[in-house]
C-alpha cells in the first residue's frame, strides 16, 4: 500500500540517525514507488545548513546506506528535490512561530494536505519539550490533516522517568498519534515469529509449558561501544538492549494469539506478557541476573580494548556491557518454564536468535547414547544475520545399533532469491505513514518493561557488592552466566 500525502519533519536532521537510517530508508520507499507524489522531508536542526548542503550530505548517506541503490542511482536526484532544511532551536518556544510558517509554506507548495509526521531523532532531553512546543502552536491538532509523532529510544531512564514522559506526551498528543519506535519490531524475521507461531499447525499446539522446556534469547554483538561511549556509559546493556528490544522479543515469543493482527489486538496481548513476568526482587538480583564488562584481550593477533579504555567512558566505570538473566512468566501458558536472555558487546559473533528448547521424550530407549539423552529438540529462530529457521531433531546414525545424532533442518531467507528484505526503519516508517501502529510500542508496554527492569537497576545501584564480572573481549561473557543455565543445558553458542 502506498502512503498518503504528507510531510515528514525530522528533528535532529543533522545527526547520525537521519544520515544512516532515516533518509536512506525513505529513499528505499521512494524507489519502490511507495511514497505519494505530494510528499517532502523537512529536516530541522540547530546547525546552519542550506537545503542544498543538506541534500548533498543526504546523497552521501543514501549511497552508503540505502538498501536499494543498485540500479536506482538515476532516482537519487529527483528524490533529493523532495528534501528541505530549516535551521532553528527546538528548545525555544518562540522559534516555533517561524518554523510553523516554514512548514505551512512547504505544505502549500507540495500540497501535502497538512498531514505531518514529526520524527524526534534528537537527544532524549528534547522528547518532552518538542511535543509541548508543537502543541503550543497547534501542530498537534488534526482538524485539517493527521499529526503523528515518532519517538526514538531511549524512552525514559527508569520507570519513573518513563511514566513522566508518557504523561507529558499524552498531555499534548493522543495515544494514537504517538509512535514509539523500537527497530527490533521492524525486523522482518521478528515479524516472522508471529507467522511461525500462528500459521503453522505443527507448532501451535506445542507452544506452551507442556512441551517447551525453556526458552533462550540471545542478542550478541562482536563490536564494542565505538564512538558511543559517552551515551552508553550512562545507559548499560540492561537499559540499552533488555528493557526494549529483548523484552519485546520475549513478548512476541510468549503472547497469546491475537484475534486479528491490528494495533490494539496485538499490543493488548504483548502488554499482558510483560505484565506477567515475575518480578525479580532486589534481594534476588544476584541470583537471577549476571552483569559483565569487557576487558582488554587479544584475539587471533588482534588487540581489543577494554571497555574502560573506550572514548567517553569513565576509567572506573561499573556500567555493564553484558547481561544474562533468568526469569519466569507467571501465566497459564508459561507456568514453570524458565526464560533465559543474554546480550552483550564484544562477544565472539553478531547474532540475534530465539531458541525454543522442547522437552525430551519421557523415556529414553536409546540410552546407550548419553549425549542425546541430555539434549532436547530445538527450534532456532535466527533473527540476524543469516535470517532463517533451524529445527534440530534426532536421527539414527546409519549402521549397526541405535546411535542417535542431532540433525538440522535449516531454512535461510537468502534461499528465497530475488526477495528484498526491507530494513526495519523502512518498514516502520511506511507503517507510520499508513497510520498503522501495530509494530510500534504502546506506552503501557514500555512502562511494564521498566517495571520489571527497575528493581534490577536499583539493586545494582544500592549494592556495590553485586559484582560486575570482567570478561575478555571476544568471549561469551563471564563464566558466571553459565551457572544461571546450568542443570538445564548450556547456552547455545552460535558460531560465525
Ligand atoms: C540499539 C542499541 O538500540 O541497538 C545499540 O542502542 C545496539 O547499542 C543496537 O548496537 C543493535 O541493533 P541491531 O539492529 O544491530 O541488532
GROMACS .gro file of C-alpha atoms and ligand atoms in nm:
model
  512
    1UNK     CA    1   0.000   0.000   0.000
    2UNK     CA    2   0.120   0.348  -0.085
    3UNK     CA    3   0.145   0.615   0.184
    4UNK     CA    4  -0.096   0.910   0.187
    5UNK     CA    5   0.036   1.254   0.103
    6UNK     CA    6   0.231   1.412   0.388
    7UNK     CA    7   0.545   1.586   0.509
    8UNK     CA    8   0.800   1.401   0.720
    9UNK     CA    9   0.954   1.651   0.961
   10UNK     CA   10   1.276   1.532   1.121
   11UNK     CA   11   1.403   1.699   1.438
   12UNK     CA   12   1.774   1.626   1.471
   13UNK     CA   13   1.828   1.610   1.095
   14UNK     CA   14   2.196   1.687   1.111
   15UNK     CA   15   2.256   1.378   1.327
   16UNK     CA   16   2.375   1.031   1.252
   17UNK     CA   17   2.037   0.856   1.261
   18UNK     CA   18   1.899   1.076   0.986
   19UNK     CA   19   2.209   1.024   0.776
   20UNK     CA   20   2.247   0.649   0.821
   21UNK     CA   21   1.894   0.524   0.865
   22UNK     CA   22   1.606   0.764   0.816
   23UNK     CA   23   1.676   0.931   0.483
   24UNK     CA   24   1.822   0.614   0.322
   25UNK     CA   25   1.507   0.424   0.430
   26UNK     CA   26   1.278   0.693   0.291
   27UNK     CA   27   1.474   0.675  -0.032
   28UNK     CA   28   1.419   0.297  -0.040
   29UNK     CA   29   1.045   0.356  -0.009
   30UNK     CA   30   1.065   0.611  -0.290
   31UNK     CA   31   1.243   0.373  -0.527
   32UNK     CA   32   0.971   0.115  -0.465
   33UNK     CA   33   0.705   0.370  -0.552
   34UNK     CA   34   0.556   0.353  -0.203
   35UNK     CA   35   0.561   0.729  -0.146
   36UNK     CA   36   0.293   0.963  -0.277
   37UNK     CA   37   0.369   1.240  -0.526
   38UNK     CA   38   0.275   1.503  -0.267
   39UNK     CA   39   0.548   1.427  -0.024
   40UNK     CA   40   0.852   1.601   0.124
   41UNK     CA   41   1.106   1.572   0.405
   42UNK     CA   42   1.178   1.878   0.614
   43UNK     CA   43   1.499   1.838   0.814
   44UNK     CA   44   1.538   2.053   1.124
   45UNK     CA   45   1.841   2.122   1.336
   46UNK     CA   46   2.046   2.381   1.512
   47UNK     CA   47   2.327   2.354   1.259
   48UNK     CA   48   2.306   2.625   0.997
   49UNK     CA   49   2.272   2.440   0.670
   50UNK     CA   50   2.112   2.532   0.341
   51UNK     CA   51   1.869   2.285   0.182
   52UNK     CA   52   2.135   2.238  -0.084
   53UNK     CA   53   2.403   2.141   0.168
   54UNK     CA   54   2.155   1.910   0.345
   55UNK     CA   55   2.081   1.736   0.014
   56UNK     CA   56   2.449   1.687  -0.060
   57UNK     CA   57   2.504   1.526   0.280
   58UNK     CA   58   2.198   1.305   0.244
   59UNK     CA   59   2.308   1.197  -0.103
   60UNK     CA   60   2.623   1.060   0.053
   61UNK     CA   61   2.419   0.878   0.322
   62UNK     CA   62   2.189   0.727   0.060
   63UNK     CA   63   2.482   0.599  -0.142
   64UNK     CA   64   2.635   0.437   0.162
   65UNK     CA   65   2.333   0.304   0.345
   66UNK     CA   66   2.026   0.266   0.122
   67UNK     CA   67   1.930  -0.093   0.053
   68UNK     CA   68   1.803  -0.041  -0.298
   69UNK     CA   69   2.061   0.190  -0.454
   70UNK     CA   70   2.172  -0.069  -0.709
   71UNK     CA   71   2.028   0.045  -1.045
   72UNK     CA   72   1.849   0.327  -0.868
   73UNK     CA   73   2.120   0.594  -0.897
   74UNK     CA   74   1.910   0.773  -1.152
   75UNK     CA   75   1.636   0.826  -0.893
   76UNK     CA   76   1.859   0.997  -0.637
   77UNK     CA   77   1.841   1.343  -0.791
   78UNK     CA   78   1.464   1.351  -0.822
   79UNK     CA   79   1.437   1.224  -0.464
   80UNK     CA   80   1.674   1.491  -0.333
   81UNK     CA   81   1.439   1.759  -0.468
   82UNK     CA   82   1.194   1.646  -0.203
   83UNK     CA   83   1.434   1.726   0.082
   84UNK     CA   84   1.439   2.064   0.259
   85UNK     CA   85   1.616   2.200   0.562
   86UNK     CA   86   1.530   2.465   0.817
   87UNK     CA   87   1.753   2.571   1.100
   88UNK     CA   88   1.612   2.665   1.440
   89UNK     CA   89   1.645   2.586   1.808
   90UNK     CA   90   1.371   2.336   1.900
   91UNK     CA   91   1.412   2.414   2.268
   92UNK     CA   92   1.300   2.774   2.228
   93UNK     CA   93   0.923   2.802   2.213
   94UNK     CA   94   0.920   3.140   2.041
   95UNK     CA   95   1.112   2.997   1.747
   96UNK     CA   96   0.821   2.768   1.661
   97UNK     CA   97   0.633   3.054   1.501
   98UNK     CA   98   0.891   3.085   1.226
   99UNK     CA   99   0.910   2.708   1.196
  100UNK     CA  100   0.532   2.675   1.164
  101UNK     CA  101   0.527   2.937   0.887
  102UNK     CA  102   0.801   2.750   0.704
  103UNK     CA  103   0.616   2.421   0.744
  104UNK     CA  104   0.288   2.565   0.622
  105UNK     CA  105   0.455   2.724   0.323
  106UNK     CA  106   0.609   2.390   0.230
  107UNK     CA  107   0.276   2.219   0.285
  108UNK     CA  108   0.114   2.463   0.039
  109UNK     CA  109   0.392   2.425  -0.211
  110UNK     CA  110   0.379   2.044  -0.211
  111UNK     CA  111   0.007   2.019  -0.146
  112UNK     CA  112   0.073   1.775   0.139
  113UNK     CA  113  -0.275   1.800   0.291
  114UNK     CA  114  -0.147   1.937   0.627
  115UNK     CA  115  -0.053   1.579   0.715
  116UNK     CA  116   0.260   1.590   0.925
  117UNK     CA  117   0.480   1.322   1.079
  118UNK     CA  118   0.719   1.468   1.337
  119UNK     CA  119   1.019   1.242   1.392
  120UNK     CA  120   1.219   1.308   1.709
  121UNK     CA  121   1.572   1.196   1.622
  122UNK     CA  122   1.706   1.422   1.896
  123UNK     CA  123   1.872   1.369   2.234
  124UNK     CA  124   1.612   1.234   2.480
  125UNK     CA  125   1.611   1.557   2.679
  126UNK     CA  126   1.406   1.707   2.396
  127UNK     CA  127   1.135   1.434   2.394
  128UNK     CA  128   0.908   1.616   2.636
  129UNK     CA  129   1.000   1.963   2.508
  130UNK     CA  130   0.933   1.941   2.134
  131UNK     CA  131   0.580   1.793   2.157
  132UNK     CA  132   0.478   2.061   2.407
  133UNK     CA  133   0.611   2.333   2.178
  134UNK     CA  134   0.439   2.180   1.877
  135UNK     CA  135   0.113   2.171   2.070
  136UNK     CA  136   0.154   2.534   2.175
  137UNK     CA  137   0.145   2.625   1.807
  138UNK     CA  138  -0.149   2.399   1.726
  139UNK     CA  139   0.069   2.147   1.544
  140UNK     CA  140  -0.094   1.858   1.730
  141UNK     CA  141  -0.445   1.936   1.603
  142UNK     CA  142  -0.591   1.700   1.348
  143UNK     CA  143  -0.875   1.919   1.222
  144UNK     CA  144  -0.701   1.970   0.887
  145UNK     CA  145  -0.476   1.667   0.844
  146UNK     CA  146  -0.314   1.398   1.056
  147UNK     CA  147  -0.036   1.480   1.301
  148UNK     CA  148   0.184   1.193   1.418
  149UNK     CA  149   0.483   1.187   1.645
  150UNK     CA  150   0.761   0.928   1.624
  151UNK     CA  151   0.984   0.898   1.932
  152UNK     CA  152   1.316   0.718   1.930
  153UNK     CA  153   1.458   0.519   2.219
  154UNK     CA  154   1.565   0.551   2.495
  155UNK     CA  155   1.213   0.600   2.623
  156UNK     CA  156   1.291   0.705   2.979
  157UNK     CA  157   1.581   0.620   3.202
  158UNK     CA  158   1.385   0.424   3.459
  159UNK     CA  159   1.022   0.355   3.546
  160UNK     CA  160   0.957   0.696   3.694
  161UNK     CA  161   1.103   0.894   3.406
  162UNK     CA  162   0.923   0.673   3.150
  163UNK     CA  163   0.593   0.734   3.329
  164UNK     CA  164   0.657   1.106   3.342
  165UNK     CA  165   0.743   1.113   2.974
  166UNK     CA  166   0.427   0.923   2.887
  167UNK     CA  167   0.209   1.162   3.088
  168UNK     CA  168   0.379   1.463   2.934
  169UNK     CA  169   0.337   1.333   2.579
  170UNK     CA  170  -0.022   1.236   2.642
  171UNK     CA  171  -0.098   1.592   2.758
  172UNK     CA  172  -0.013   1.717   2.412
  173UNK     CA  173  -0.082   1.428   2.175
  174UNK     CA  174  -0.340   1.148   2.188
  175UNK     CA  175  -0.203   0.795   2.237
  176UNK     CA  176  -0.298   0.702   1.881
  177UNK     CA  177  -0.086   0.990   1.749
  178UNK     CA  178   0.225   0.867   1.935
  179UNK     CA  179   0.453   0.614   1.765
  180UNK     CA  180   0.731   0.487   1.995
  181UNK     CA  181   0.978   0.318   1.768
  182UNK     CA  182   1.174   0.004   1.853
  183UNK     CA  183   1.360  -0.102   1.544
  184UNK     CA  184   1.358  -0.468   1.651
  185UNK     CA  185   0.986  -0.485   1.581
  186UNK     CA  186   1.056  -0.372   1.225
  187UNK     CA  187   1.288  -0.663   1.153
  188UNK     CA  188   1.137  -0.899   0.901
  189UNK     CA  189   1.238  -1.209   1.094
  190UNK     CA  190   1.094  -1.076   1.419
  191UNK     CA  191   0.760  -1.047   1.245
  192UNK     CA  192   0.809  -1.392   1.102
  193UNK     CA  193   0.797  -1.521   1.456
  194UNK     CA  194   0.426  -1.444   1.454
  195UNK     CA  195   0.380  -1.637   1.130
  196UNK     CA  196   0.584  -1.931   1.261
  197UNK     CA  197   0.370  -1.945   1.570
  198UNK     CA  198   0.027  -1.867   1.437
  199UNK     CA  199   0.024  -2.006   1.084
  200UNK     CA  200   0.178  -2.348   1.148
  201UNK     CA  201  -0.045  -2.619   1.286
  202UNK     CA  202   0.258  -2.824   1.389
  203UNK     CA  203   0.399  -2.564   1.627
  204UNK     CA  204   0.083  -2.408   1.767
  205UNK     CA  205  -0.019  -2.700   1.993
  206UNK     CA  206   0.336  -2.736   2.126
  207UNK     CA  207   0.389  -2.373   2.222
  208UNK     CA  208   0.334  -2.397   2.596
  209UNK     CA  209   0.455  -2.536   2.927
  210UNK     CA  210   0.351  -2.891   2.838
  211UNK     CA  211   0.605  -2.923   2.558
  212UNK     CA  212   0.856  -2.643   2.600
  213UNK     CA  213   1.135  -2.695   2.848
  214UNK     CA  214   1.292  -2.350   2.835
  215UNK     CA  215   1.336  -2.053   2.606
  216UNK     CA  216   1.667  -1.884   2.533
  217UNK     CA  217   1.707  -1.546   2.366
  218UNK     CA  218   2.050  -1.414   2.269
  219UNK     CA  219   2.146  -1.087   2.110
  220UNK     CA  220   2.520  -1.060   2.083
  221UNK     CA  221   2.743  -0.809   1.910
  222UNK     CA  222   3.105  -0.857   1.816
  223UNK     CA  223   3.194  -0.489   1.841
  224UNK     CA  224   3.243  -0.263   2.140
  225UNK     CA  225   3.076   0.070   2.210
  226UNK     CA  226   3.287   0.251   1.948
  227UNK     CA  227   3.220   0.623   1.943
  228UNK     CA  228   2.905   0.591   2.157
  229UNK     CA  229   3.089   0.556   2.488
  230UNK     CA  230   2.952   0.884   2.624
  231UNK     CA  231   2.590   0.772   2.581
  232UNK     CA  232   2.649   0.407   2.665
  233UNK     CA  233   2.830   0.468   2.992
  234UNK     CA  234   2.517   0.632   3.131
  235UNK     CA  235   2.299   0.354   2.999
  236UNK     CA  236   2.445   0.000   3.000
  237UNK     CA  237   2.320  -0.318   2.840
  238UNK     CA  238   2.013  -0.357   3.058
  239UNK     CA  239   1.869  -0.022   2.952
  240UNK     CA  240   2.015  -0.026   2.602
  241UNK     CA  241   1.902  -0.374   2.489
  242UNK     CA  242   1.699  -0.561   2.750
  243UNK     CA  243   1.437  -0.308   2.858
  244UNK     CA  244   1.331  -0.258   2.498
  245UNK     CA  245   1.445  -0.500   2.227
  246UNK     CA  246   1.479  -0.821   2.425
  247UNK     CA  247   1.163  -0.780   2.631
  248UNK     CA  248   0.968  -0.701   2.315
  249UNK     CA  249   1.106  -1.017   2.157
  250UNK     CA  250   1.002  -1.207   2.468
  251UNK     CA  251   0.651  -1.071   2.440
  252UNK     CA  252   0.624  -1.192   2.079
  253UNK     CA  253   0.752  -1.537   2.171
  254UNK     CA  254   0.516  -1.569   2.465
  255UNK     CA  255   0.200  -1.377   2.373
  256UNK     CA  256  -0.143  -1.532   2.325
  257UNK     CA  257  -0.269  -1.529   1.967
  258UNK     CA  258  -0.446  -1.200   1.897
  259UNK     CA  259  -0.785  -1.245   1.729
  260UNK     CA  260  -0.666  -1.026   1.442
  261UNK     CA  261  -0.340  -0.852   1.358
  262UNK     CA  262  -0.406  -0.489   1.431
  263UNK     CA  263  -0.254  -0.235   1.665
  264UNK     CA  264  -0.496  -0.280   1.953
  265UNK     CA  265  -0.528  -0.657   1.942
  266UNK     CA  266  -0.156  -0.722   1.906
  267UNK     CA  267  -0.044  -0.472   2.162
  268UNK     CA  268  -0.306  -0.585   2.416
  269UNK     CA  269  -0.153  -0.933   2.405
  270UNK     CA  270   0.205  -0.808   2.419
  271UNK     CA  271   0.147  -0.594   2.722
  272UNK     CA  272  -0.016  -0.885   2.908
  273UNK     CA  273   0.306  -1.085   2.875
  274UNK     CA  274   0.519  -0.801   3.005
  275UNK     CA  275   0.284  -0.754   3.298
  276UNK     CA  276   0.307  -1.126   3.382
  277UNK     CA  277   0.684  -1.150   3.408
  278UNK     CA  278   0.761  -1.246   3.765
  279UNK     CA  279   0.940  -0.950   3.926
  280UNK     CA  280   1.295  -1.012   4.035
  281UNK     CA  281   1.317  -0.865   4.383
  282UNK     CA  282   1.617  -0.655   4.480
  283UNK     CA  283   1.748  -0.931   4.706
  284UNK     CA  284   1.719  -1.190   4.427
  285UNK     CA  285   1.907  -0.991   4.166
  286UNK     CA  286   2.243  -1.152   4.234
  287UNK     CA  287   2.092  -1.497   4.182
  288UNK     CA  288   1.899  -1.426   3.862
  289UNK     CA  289   2.098  -1.158   3.685
  290UNK     CA  290   2.464  -1.161   3.586
  291UNK     CA  291   2.629  -0.846   3.462
  292UNK     CA  292   2.968  -0.818   3.299
  293UNK     CA  293   3.204  -0.571   3.139
  294UNK     CA  294   3.458  -0.648   2.868
  295UNK     CA  295   3.827  -0.630   2.945
  296UNK     CA  296   4.119  -0.599   2.705
  297UNK     CA  297   4.219  -0.908   2.515
  298UNK     CA  298   4.398  -1.034   2.212
  299UNK     CA  299   4.201  -1.246   1.970
  300UNK     CA  300   4.380  -1.405   1.679
  301UNK     CA  301   4.652  -1.143   1.699
  302UNK     CA  302   4.403  -0.857   1.716
  303UNK     CA  303   4.417  -0.639   2.025
  304UNK     CA  304   4.077  -0.547   2.167
  305UNK     CA  305   4.039  -0.254   2.405
  306UNK     CA  306   3.885  -0.281   2.747
  307UNK     CA  307   3.551  -0.102   2.789
  308UNK     CA  308   3.711   0.132   3.042
  309UNK     CA  309   3.960   0.245   2.776
  310UNK     CA  310   3.689   0.341   2.526
  311UNK     CA  311   3.644   0.706   2.436
  312UNK     CA  312   3.386   0.880   2.657
  313UNK     CA  313   3.388   0.604   2.921
  314UNK     CA  314   3.477   0.666   3.285
  315UNK     CA  315   3.801   0.473   3.355
  316UNK     CA  316   3.640   0.349   3.679
  317UNK     CA  317   3.309   0.269   3.513
  318UNK     CA  318   3.088  -0.010   3.651
  319UNK     CA  319   2.850   0.007   3.356
  320UNK     CA  320   2.758  -0.338   3.227
  321UNK     CA  321   2.828  -0.431   2.866
  322UNK     CA  322   2.683  -0.778   2.918
  323UNK     CA  323   2.370  -0.906   3.091
  324UNK     CA  324   2.234  -1.256   3.126
  325UNK     CA  325   1.921  -1.330   3.323
  326UNK     CA  326   1.667  -1.592   3.409
  327UNK     CA  327   1.300  -1.518   3.470
  328UNK     CA  328   0.955  -1.672   3.463
  329UNK     CA  329   0.629  -1.564   3.310
  330UNK     CA  330   0.357  -1.630   3.563
  331UNK     CA  331   0.060  -1.717   3.346
  332UNK     CA  332  -0.131  -2.028   3.236
  333UNK     CA  333   0.075  -2.095   2.925
  334UNK     CA  334   0.423  -2.049   3.071
  335UNK     CA  335   0.399  -2.150   3.437
  336UNK     CA  336   0.730  -2.305   3.540
  337UNK     CA  337   0.911  -2.251   3.208
  338UNK     CA  338   1.236  -2.058   3.255
  339UNK     CA  339   1.327  -1.786   3.008
  340UNK     CA  340   1.698  -1.707   2.969
  341UNK     CA  341   1.807  -1.391   2.795
  342UNK     CA  342   2.155  -1.270   2.721
  343UNK     CA  343   2.305  -0.972   2.543
  344UNK     CA  344   2.647  -0.815   2.523
  345UNK     CA  345   2.907  -0.617   2.335
  346UNK     CA  346   3.243  -0.761   2.226
  347UNK     CA  347   3.121  -1.119   2.221
  348UNK     CA  348   3.256  -1.364   1.962
  349UNK     CA  349   2.995  -1.301   1.695
  350UNK     CA  350   2.698  -1.086   1.597
  351UNK     CA  351   2.380  -1.286   1.625
  352UNK     CA  352   2.025  -1.246   1.747
  353UNK     CA  353   1.824  -1.563   1.790
  354UNK     CA  354   1.542  -1.718   1.985
  355UNK     CA  355   1.585  -2.083   2.077
  356UNK     CA  356   1.286  -2.289   2.182
  357UNK     CA  357   1.404  -2.599   2.369
  358UNK     CA  358   1.139  -2.871   2.367
  359UNK     CA  359   1.101  -3.133   2.639
  360UNK     CA  360   1.290  -3.455   2.596
  361UNK     CA  361   1.094  -3.775   2.530
  362UNK     CA  362   0.958  -3.927   2.854
  363UNK     CA  363   1.163  -4.245   2.840
  364UNK     CA  364   1.498  -4.291   2.673
  365UNK     CA  365   1.509  -4.618   2.491
  366UNK     CA  366   1.831  -4.528   2.311
  367UNK     CA  367   2.001  -4.464   2.638
  368UNK     CA  368   2.333  -4.601   2.521
  369UNK     CA  369   2.394  -4.264   2.361
  370UNK     CA  370   2.417  -4.045   2.665
  371UNK     CA  371   2.490  -3.736   2.462
  372UNK     CA  372   2.149  -3.747   2.303
  373UNK     CA  373   1.962  -3.830   2.620
  374UNK     CA  374   2.059  -3.490   2.753
  375UNK     CA  375   1.954  -3.286   2.452
  376UNK     CA  376   1.615  -3.160   2.352
  377UNK     CA  377   1.471  -3.077   2.014
  378UNK     CA  378   1.541  -2.715   1.940
  379UNK     CA  379   1.373  -2.465   1.715
  380UNK     CA  380   1.607  -2.176   1.644
  381UNK     CA  381   1.455  -1.858   1.505
  382UNK     CA  382   1.752  -1.671   1.363
  383UNK     CA  383   1.674  -1.303   1.356
  384UNK     CA  384   2.008  -1.180   1.226
  385UNK     CA  385   2.233  -1.222   1.041
  386UNK     CA  386   2.168  -1.519   0.812
  387UNK     CA  387   1.798  -1.485   0.883
  388UNK     CA  388   1.612  -1.813   0.892
  389UNK     CA  389   1.477  -2.104   1.092
  390UNK     CA  390   1.656  -2.413   1.211
  391UNK     CA  391   1.492  -2.723   1.356
  392UNK     CA  392   1.720  -2.967   1.533
  393UNK     CA  393   1.594  -3.320   1.567
  394UNK     CA  394   1.733  -3.662   1.645
  395UNK     CA  395   1.816  -3.914   1.371
  396UNK     CA  396   1.963  -4.259   1.370
  397UNK     CA  397   2.324  -4.283   1.269
  398UNK     CA  398   2.331  -4.532   0.980
  399UNK     CA  399   2.480  -4.868   1.063
  400UNK     CA  400   2.466  -5.113   1.348
  401UNK     CA  401   2.296  -5.035   1.678
  402UNK     CA  402   2.081  -4.735   1.758
  403UNK     CA  403   2.316  -4.447   1.777
  404UNK     CA  404   2.140  -4.116   1.768
  405UNK     CA  405   2.265  -3.781   1.650
  406UNK     CA  406   2.120  -3.434   1.606
  407UNK     CA  407   2.049  -3.320   1.252
  408UNK     CA  408   1.943  -2.982   1.121
  409UNK     CA  409   1.654  -2.881   0.901
  410UNK     CA  410   1.770  -2.537   0.807
  411UNK     CA  411   1.588  -2.267   0.612
  412UNK     CA  412   1.772  -1.948   0.512
  413UNK     CA  413   1.586  -1.640   0.393
  414UNK     CA  414   1.869  -1.588   0.147
  415UNK     CA  415   1.747  -1.901  -0.036
  416UNK     CA  416   1.439  -1.706  -0.142
  417UNK     CA  417   1.630  -1.548  -0.426
  418UNK     CA  418   1.505  -1.212  -0.552
  419UNK     CA  419   1.342  -1.142  -0.220
  420UNK     CA  420   1.425  -0.795  -0.099
  421UNK     CA  421   1.429  -0.775   0.281
  422UNK     CA  422   1.324  -0.421   0.373
  423UNK     CA  423   1.517  -0.261   0.655
  424UNK     CA  424   1.349  -0.217   0.991
  425UNK     CA  425   1.329   0.162   0.955
  426UNK     CA  426   1.187   0.134   0.606
  427UNK     CA  427   0.910  -0.095   0.723
  428UNK     CA  428   0.830   0.109   1.033
  429UNK     CA  429   0.834   0.447   0.859
  430UNK     CA  430   0.593   0.318   0.599
  431UNK     CA  431   0.365   0.182   0.871
  432UNK     CA  432   0.354   0.520   1.040
  433UNK     CA  433   0.281   0.689   0.707
  434UNK     CA  434  -0.010   0.445   0.671
  435UNK     CA  435  -0.130   0.514   1.026
  436UNK     CA  436  -0.059   0.158   1.141
  437UNK     CA  437   0.091   0.145   1.491
  438UNK     CA  438   0.089  -0.235   1.525
  439UNK     CA  439   0.468  -0.258   1.527
  440UNK     CA  440   0.522   0.044   1.750
  441UNK     CA  441   0.538   0.016   2.129
  442UNK     CA  442   0.248   0.136   2.333
  443UNK     CA  443   0.306   0.348   2.643
  444UNK     CA  444   0.175   0.083   2.884
  445UNK     CA  445   0.404  -0.186   2.738
  446UNK     CA  446   0.710   0.029   2.789
  447UNK     CA  447   0.606   0.104   3.144
  448UNK     CA  448   0.554  -0.268   3.212
  449UNK     CA  449   0.903  -0.340   3.078
  450UNK     CA  450   1.052  -0.070   3.300
  451UNK     CA  451   0.859  -0.207   3.596
  452UNK     CA  452   1.045  -0.535   3.552
  453UNK     CA  453   1.386  -0.377   3.493
  454UNK     CA  454   1.369  -0.108   3.761
  455UNK     CA  455   1.434  -0.325   4.071
  456UNK     CA  456   1.740  -0.470   3.897
  457UNK     CA  457   1.879  -0.124   3.831
  458UNK     CA  458   1.804  -0.023   4.188
  459UNK     CA  459   1.973  -0.332   4.331
  460UNK     CA  460   2.285  -0.262   4.127
  461UNK     CA  461   2.284   0.100   4.234
  462UNK     CA  462   2.223   0.028   4.602
  463UNK     CA  463   2.455  -0.272   4.642
  464UNK     CA  464   2.802  -0.209   4.508
  465UNK     CA  465   2.883  -0.558   4.640
  466UNK     CA  466   2.692  -0.707   4.344
  467UNK     CA  467   2.974  -0.792   4.112
  468UNK     CA  468   3.039  -0.659   3.764
  469UNK     CA  469   3.225  -0.959   3.625
  470UNK     CA  470   3.502  -0.892   3.377
  471UNK     CA  471   3.515  -1.097   3.058
  472UNK     CA  472   3.787  -1.079   2.794
  473UNK     CA  473   3.659  -0.905   2.481
  474UNK     CA  474   3.577  -1.165   2.218
  475UNK     CA  475   3.448  -1.430   2.460
  476UNK     CA  476   3.091  -1.530   2.552
  477UNK     CA  477   3.072  -1.316   2.865
  478UNK     CA  478   3.150  -1.402   3.227
  479UNK     CA  479   3.161  -1.773   3.307
  480UNK     CA  480   2.919  -1.697   3.591
  481UNK     CA  481   2.644  -1.657   3.330
  482UNK     CA  482   2.674  -2.029   3.258
  483UNK     CA  483   2.574  -2.107   3.614
  484UNK     CA  484   2.235  -1.943   3.553
  485UNK     CA  485   2.152  -2.202   3.295
  486UNK     CA  486   2.342  -2.499   3.437
  487UNK     CA  487   2.135  -2.801   3.517
  488UNK     CA  488   1.925  -2.728   3.211
  489UNK     CA  489   2.183  -2.747   2.935
  490UNK     CA  490   2.428  -2.481   2.831
  491UNK     CA  491   2.367  -2.167   2.632
  492UNK     CA  492   2.373  -2.225   2.261
  493UNK     CA  493   2.698  -2.088   2.125
  494UNK     CA  494   2.630  -1.984   1.768
  495UNK     CA  495   2.949  -1.950   1.568
  496UNK     CA  496   3.045  -1.705   1.299
  497LIG     C1  497   2.047  -0.017   1.957
  497LIG     C2  498   2.144  -0.008   2.071
  497LIG     O1  499   1.917   0.009   2.002
  497LIG     O2  500   2.051  -0.149   1.904
  497LIG     C3  501   2.284  -0.041   2.025
  497LIG     O3  502   2.143   0.125   2.123
  497LIG     C4  503   2.286  -0.175   1.957
  497LIG     O4  504   2.377  -0.038   2.132
  497LIG     C5  505   2.178  -0.183   1.851
  497LIG     O5  506   2.413  -0.189   1.896
  497LIG     C6  507   2.166  -0.323   1.795
  497LIG     O6  508   2.079  -0.321   1.687
  497LIG     P1  509   2.093  -0.427   1.570
  497LIG     O7  510   1.979  -0.397   1.478
  497LIG     O8  511   2.228  -0.405   1.508
  497LIG     O9  512   2.084  -0.559   1.637
   0.00000   0.00000   0.00000
